[in-house]
Amino acid sequence: MSSKEQIQRHWIHVCREIKSNMENSNYGVTPNVLVIEDDQSVRRMLRIALRTTGFNVTEVTTGMEAIRVLDQQPTDAVVLDLGLSDGLEGKVLCHLRNFAQQPRGLPVWVVISALNQDEAVTRYGPLGNHFMTKPFDPWELVGTLEGLIAAKRGESHA
């Protein structure tokens, strides 16, 4: 078996394990993830990884669209790129931070960026639950979201 085939088999196994964990957890409903990314190839990669492991995915390409979706539809998690073409990623971060004061609560979020974390924090302030530098492993991101959502739901049931 070639190295490429071994890697593919490994990731298929990881996907099945994550999906099984989500199905056997106490989520009750399938988590809704908002992906805010203007790069089509990154969006596609995230869509495939997230849907394969059982997440509902909504995709937007601008900060304005993201704010509209966040205000109109229940969202459990957000994946936010800090390099949006409309330059409104900072506004989206502020919007996410303001959810803490609202009754429906704060979605968990993961920030992805070509910047290193120190530079991103300097530009945008606190980045929330998790930061990943591009390029990143989509399956690691899926596992991170699963853990963040499970922890948040565990807190709300405590």
PDB file of C-alpha atoms in Angstrom:
ATOM      1  CA  MET A   1       0.000   0.000   0.000  1.00  0.00           C
ATOM      2  CA  SER A   2       1.378   3.419  -0.965  1.00  0.00           C
ATOM      3  CA  SER A   3       1.981   6.205   1.517  1.00  0.00           C
ATOM      4  CA  LYS A   4      -0.842   8.232  -0.040  1.00  0.00           C
ATOM      5  CA  GLU A   5      -3.271   5.320   0.388  1.00  0.00           C
ATOM      6  CA  GLN A   6      -2.213   4.907   4.031  1.00  0.00           C
ATOM      7  CA  ILE A   7      -2.852   8.597   4.700  1.00  0.00           C
ATOM      8  CA  GLN A   8      -6.264   8.428   3.013  1.00  0.00           C
ATOM      9  CA  ARG A   9      -7.211   5.358   5.069  1.00  0.00           C
ATOM     10  CA  HIS A  10      -6.070   7.110   8.250  1.00  0.00           C
ATOM     11  CA  TRP A  11      -8.258  10.182   7.561  1.00  0.00           C
ATOM     12  CA  ILE A  12     -11.258   8.065   6.605  1.00  0.00           C
ATOM     13  CA  HIS A  13     -10.873   6.317   9.972  1.00  0.00           C
ATOM     14  CA  VAL A  14     -10.573   9.686  11.769  1.00  0.00           C
ATOM     15  CA  CYS A  15     -13.731  10.971  10.009  1.00  0.00           C
ATOM     16  CA  ARG A  16     -15.704   7.899  10.988  1.00  0.00           C
ATOM     17  CA  GLU A  17     -14.515   8.150  14.590  1.00  0.00           C
ATOM     18  CA  ILE A  18     -15.477  11.841  14.875  1.00  0.00           C
ATOM     19  CA  LYS A  19     -18.853  11.206  13.246  1.00  0.00           C
ATOM     20  CA  SER A  20     -19.482   8.285  15.589  1.00  0.00           C
ATOM     21  CA  ASN A  21     -18.561  10.409  18.608  1.00  0.00           C
ATOM     22  CA  MET A  22     -20.992  13.114  17.496  1.00  0.00           C
ATOM     23  CA  GLU A  23     -23.799  10.614  16.889  1.00  0.00           C
ATOM     24  CA  ASN A  24     -23.247   9.036  20.314  1.00  0.00           C
ATOM     25  CA  SER A  25     -22.918  12.341  22.179  1.00  0.00           C
ATOM     26  CA  ASN A  26     -25.686  14.249  23.872  1.00  0.00           C
ATOM     27  CA  TYR A  27     -25.819  16.962  21.213  1.00  0.00           C
ATOM     28  CA  GLY A  28     -29.511  16.297  20.608  1.00  0.00           C
ATOM     29  CA  VAL A  29     -29.307  18.186  17.332  1.00  0.00           C
ATOM     30  CA  THR A  30     -26.706  18.451  14.630  1.00  0.00           C
ATOM     31  CA  PRO A  31     -24.409  21.437  15.307  1.00  0.00           C
ATOM     32  CA  ASN A  32     -24.677  24.393  12.915  1.00  0.00           C
ATOM     33  CA  VAL A  33     -21.359  25.848  11.755  1.00  0.00           C
ATOM     34  CA  LEU A  34     -20.952  29.146   9.931  1.00  0.00           C
ATOM     35  CA  VAL A  35     -17.853  29.206   7.711  1.00  0.00           C
ATOM     36  CA  ILE A  36     -16.724  32.753   6.873  1.00  0.00           C
ATOM     37  CA  GLU A  37     -14.049  32.355   4.204  1.00  0.00           C
ATOM     38  CA  ASP A  38     -13.582  34.088   0.851  1.00  0.00           C
ATOM     39  CA  ASP A  39     -11.161  31.526  -0.616  1.00  0.00           C
ATOM     40  CA  GLN A  40     -13.266  29.005  -2.526  1.00  0.00           C
ATOM     41  CA  SER A  41     -10.783  26.122  -2.136  1.00  0.00           C
ATOM     42  CA  VAL A  42     -10.533  26.577   1.650  1.00  0.00           C
ATOM     43  CA  ARG A  43     -14.332  26.829   1.908  1.00  0.00           C
ATOM     44  CA  ARG A  44     -14.713  23.626  -0.100  1.00  0.00           C
ATOM     45  CA  MET A  45     -12.169  21.779   2.061  1.00  0.00           C
ATOM     46  CA  LEU A  46     -13.971  22.895   5.233  1.00  0.00           C
ATOM     47  CA  ARG A  47     -17.404  22.022   3.811  1.00  0.00           C
ATOM     48  CA  ILE A  48     -16.274  18.490   2.971  1.00  0.00           C
ATOM     49  CA  ALA A  49     -14.595  17.897   6.334  1.00  0.00           C
ATOM     50  CA  LEU A  50     -17.457  19.363   8.379  1.00  0.00           C
ATOM     51  CA  ARG A  51     -20.306  17.679   6.482  1.00  0.00           C
ATOM     52  CA  THR A  52     -18.474  14.351   6.397  1.00  0.00           C
ATOM     53  CA  THR A  53     -18.352  14.406  10.188  1.00  0.00           C
ATOM     54  CA  GLY A  54     -22.001  15.389  10.644  1.00  0.00           C
ATOM     55  CA  PHE A  55     -22.089  19.185  10.956  1.00  0.00           C
ATOM     56  CA  ASN A  56     -24.633  21.420   9.208  1.00  0.00           C
ATOM     57  CA  VAL A  57     -22.639  24.041   7.276  1.00  0.00           C
ATOM     58  CA  THR A  58     -23.559  27.542   6.137  1.00  0.00           C
ATOM     59  CA  GLU A  59     -20.963  29.340   4.033  1.00  0.00           C
ATOM     60  CA  VAL A  60     -20.480  33.068   3.459  1.00  0.00           C
ATOM     61  CA  THR A  61     -17.685  35.004   1.786  1.00  0.00           C
ATOM     62  CA  THR A  62     -17.951  38.457   3.392  1.00  0.00           C
ATOM     63  CA  GLY A  63     -18.166  39.968   6.842  1.00  0.00           C
ATOM     64  CA  MET A  64     -21.487  41.646   6.005  1.00  0.00           C
ATOM     65  CA  GLU A  65     -23.049  38.302   5.050  1.00  0.00           C
ATOM     66  CA  ALA A  66     -21.648  36.757   8.226  1.00  0.00           C
ATOM     67  CA  ILE A  67     -23.210  39.384  10.486  1.00  0.00           C
ATOM     68  CA  ARG A  68     -26.578  38.958   8.736  1.00  0.00           C
ATOM     69  CA  VAL A  69     -26.465  35.156   9.175  1.00  0.00           C
ATOM     70  CA  LEU A  70     -25.360  35.418  12.817  1.00  0.00           C
ATOM     71  CA  ASP A  71     -28.307  37.730  13.532  1.00  0.00           C
ATOM     72  CA  GLN A  72     -30.858  35.566  11.724  1.00  0.00           C
ATOM     73  CA  GLN A  73     -30.005  31.918  12.274  1.00  0.00           C
ATOM     74  CA  PRO A  74     -28.938  29.796  15.248  1.00  0.00           C
ATOM     75  CA  THR A  75     -25.227  29.068  15.069  1.00  0.00           C
ATOM     76  CA  ASP A  76     -23.280  26.760  17.359  1.00  0.00           C
ATOM     77  CA  ALA A  77     -19.837  27.469  15.928  1.00  0.00           C
ATOM     78  CA  VAL A  78     -18.048  29.855  13.588  1.00  0.00           C
ATOM     79  CA  VAL A  79     -14.898  29.442  11.509  1.00  0.00           C
ATOM     80  CA  LEU A  80     -13.637  32.947  10.669  1.00  0.00           C
ATOM     81  CA  ASP A  81     -10.871  33.845   8.225  1.00  0.00           C
ATOM     82  CA  LEU A  82      -8.994  37.018   9.188  1.00  0.00           C
ATOM     83  CA  GLY A  83      -8.292  37.886   5.554  1.00  0.00           C
ATOM     84  CA  LEU A  84     -11.749  38.604   4.113  1.00  0.00           C
ATOM     85  CA  SER A  85     -11.868  40.537   0.859  1.00  0.00           C
ATOM     86  CA  ASP A  86     -14.324  43.107   2.281  1.00  0.00           C
ATOM     87  CA  GLY A  87     -12.020  43.761   5.270  1.00  0.00           C
ATOM     88  CA  LEU A  88     -14.824  43.291   7.824  1.00  0.00           C
ATOM     89  CA  GLU A  89     -13.311  40.408   9.800  1.00  0.00           C
ATOM     90  CA  GLY A  90     -12.676  42.772  12.738  1.00  0.00           C
ATOM     91  CA  LYS A  91     -16.348  43.782  12.725  1.00  0.00           C
ATOM     92  CA  VAL A  92     -17.358  40.098  12.744  1.00  0.00           C
ATOM     93  CA  LEU A  93     -15.056  39.471  15.734  1.00  0.00           C
ATOM     94  CA  CYS A  94     -16.686  42.387  17.590  1.00  0.00           C
ATOM     95  CA  HIS A  95     -20.098  40.944  16.738  1.00  0.00           C
ATOM     96  CA  LEU A  96     -19.074  37.536  18.107  1.00  0.00           C
ATOM     97  CA  ARG A  97     -17.733  39.118  21.304  1.00  0.00           C
ATOM     98  CA  ASN A  98     -21.060  40.964  21.783  1.00  0.00           C
ATOM     99  CA  PHE A  99     -23.001  37.675  21.734  1.00  0.00           C
ATOM    100  CA  ALA A 100     -21.849  37.128  25.330  1.00  0.00           C
ATOM    101  CA  GLN A 101     -24.388  39.754  26.459  1.00  0.00           C
ATOM    102  CA  GLN A 102     -27.296  38.192  24.555  1.00  0.00           C
ATOM    103  CA  PRO A 103     -29.699  35.579  25.963  1.00  0.00           C
ATOM    104  CA  ARG A 104     -29.077  33.035  23.201  1.00  0.00           C
ATOM    105  CA  GLY A 105     -25.422  32.928  24.166  1.00  0.00           C
ATOM    106  CA  LEU A 106     -22.120  32.932  22.464  1.00  0.00           C
ATOM    107  CA  PRO A 107     -21.244  30.512  19.651  1.00  0.00           C
ATOM    108  CA  VAL A 108     -17.784  28.996  19.886  1.00  0.00           C
ATOM    109  CA  TRP A 109     -15.420  30.110  17.187  1.00  0.00           C
ATOM    110  CA  VAL A 110     -12.134  29.224  15.548  1.00  0.00           C
ATOM    111  CA  VAL A 111     -10.091  31.884  13.787  1.00  0.00           C
ATOM    112  CA  ILE A 112      -7.993  30.895  10.775  1.00  0.00           C
ATOM    113  CA  SER A 113      -5.377  33.212   9.334  1.00  0.00           C
ATOM    114  CA  ALA A 114      -2.224  33.481   7.290  1.00  0.00           C
ATOM    115  CA  LEU A 115      -0.955  35.785  10.088  1.00  0.00           C
ATOM    116  CA  ASN A 116       0.821  34.295  13.076  1.00  0.00           C
ATOM    117  CA  GLN A 117      -1.162  34.405  16.321  1.00  0.00           C
ATOM    118  CA  ASP A 118       0.813  37.261  17.933  1.00  0.00           C
ATOM    119  CA  GLU A 119       0.350  39.490  14.880  1.00  0.00           C
ATOM    120  CA  ALA A 120      -3.353  38.602  14.677  1.00  0.00           C
ATOM    121  CA  VAL A 121      -3.910  39.420  18.369  1.00  0.00           C
ATOM    122  CA  THR A 122      -2.076  42.728  17.928  1.00  0.00           C
ATOM    123  CA  ARG A 123      -4.336  43.660  14.993  1.00  0.00           C
ATOM    124  CA  TYR A 124      -7.679  42.306  16.213  1.00  0.00           C
ATOM    125  CA  GLY A 125      -7.511  41.878  19.985  1.00  0.00           C
ATOM    126  CA  PRO A 126      -8.708  38.684  21.707  1.00  0.00           C
ATOM    127  CA  LEU A 127      -9.406  35.983  19.147  1.00  0.00           C
ATOM    128  CA  GLY A 128     -11.766  33.765  21.088  1.00  0.00           C
ATOM    129  CA  ASN A 129     -11.709  30.047  21.577  1.00  0.00           C
ATOM    130  CA  HIS A 130      -9.010  28.879  19.185  1.00  0.00           C
ATOM    131  CA  PHE A 131      -6.578  30.099  16.528  1.00  0.00           C
ATOM    132  CA  MET A 132      -5.149  28.121  13.605  1.00  0.00           C
ATOM    133  CA  THR A 133      -2.503  29.364  11.193  1.00  0.00           C
ATOM    134  CA  LYS A 134      -2.966  28.604   7.491  1.00  0.00           C
ATOM    135  CA  PRO A 135      -2.276  26.109   6.134  1.00  0.00           C
ATOM    136  CA  PHE A 136      -4.100  24.000   8.715  1.00  0.00           C
ATOM    137  CA  ASP A 137      -5.344  20.446   8.972  1.00  0.00           C
ATOM    138  CA  PRO A 138      -9.140  20.457   8.389  1.00  0.00           C
ATOM    139  CA  TRP A 139      -9.584  17.334  10.506  1.00  0.00           C
ATOM    140  CA  GLU A 140      -7.818  18.991  13.431  1.00  0.00           C
ATOM    141  CA  LEU A 141     -10.220  21.927  13.038  1.00  0.00           C
ATOM    142  CA  VAL A 142     -13.195  19.529  13.048  1.00  0.00           C
ATOM    143  CA  GLY A 143     -11.912  17.872  16.229  1.00  0.00           C
ATOM    144  CA  THR A 144     -11.382  21.285  17.834  1.00  0.00           C
ATOM    145  CA  LEU A 145     -14.930  22.389  16.998  1.00  0.00           C
ATOM    146  CA  GLU A 146     -16.347  19.121  18.303  1.00  0.00           C
ATOM    147  CA  GLY A 147     -14.500  19.589  21.601  1.00  0.00           C
ATOM    148  CA  LEU A 148     -15.482  23.264  21.965  1.00  0.00           C
ATOM    149  CA  ILE A 149     -19.163  22.561  21.241  1.00  0.00           C
ATOM    150  CA  ALA A 150     -19.248  19.582  23.608  1.00  0.00           C
ATOM    151  CA  ALA A 151     -17.625  21.656  26.368  1.00  0.00           C
ATOM    152  CA  LYS A 152     -20.095  24.511  25.854  1.00  0.00           C
ATOM    153  CA  ARG A 153     -23.096  22.206  25.853  1.00  0.00           C
ATOM    154  CA  GLY A 154     -21.745  20.476  28.941  1.00  0.00           C
ATOM    155  CA  GLU A 155     -21.537  23.847  30.713  1.00  0.00           C
ATOM    156  CA  SER A 156     -25.132  24.691  29.800  1.00  0.00           C
ATOM    157  CA  HIS A 157     -26.346  21.349  31.226  1.00  0.00           C
ATOM    158  CA  ALA A 158     -24.355  21.692  34.441  1.00  0.00           C
TER     159      ALA A 158
END
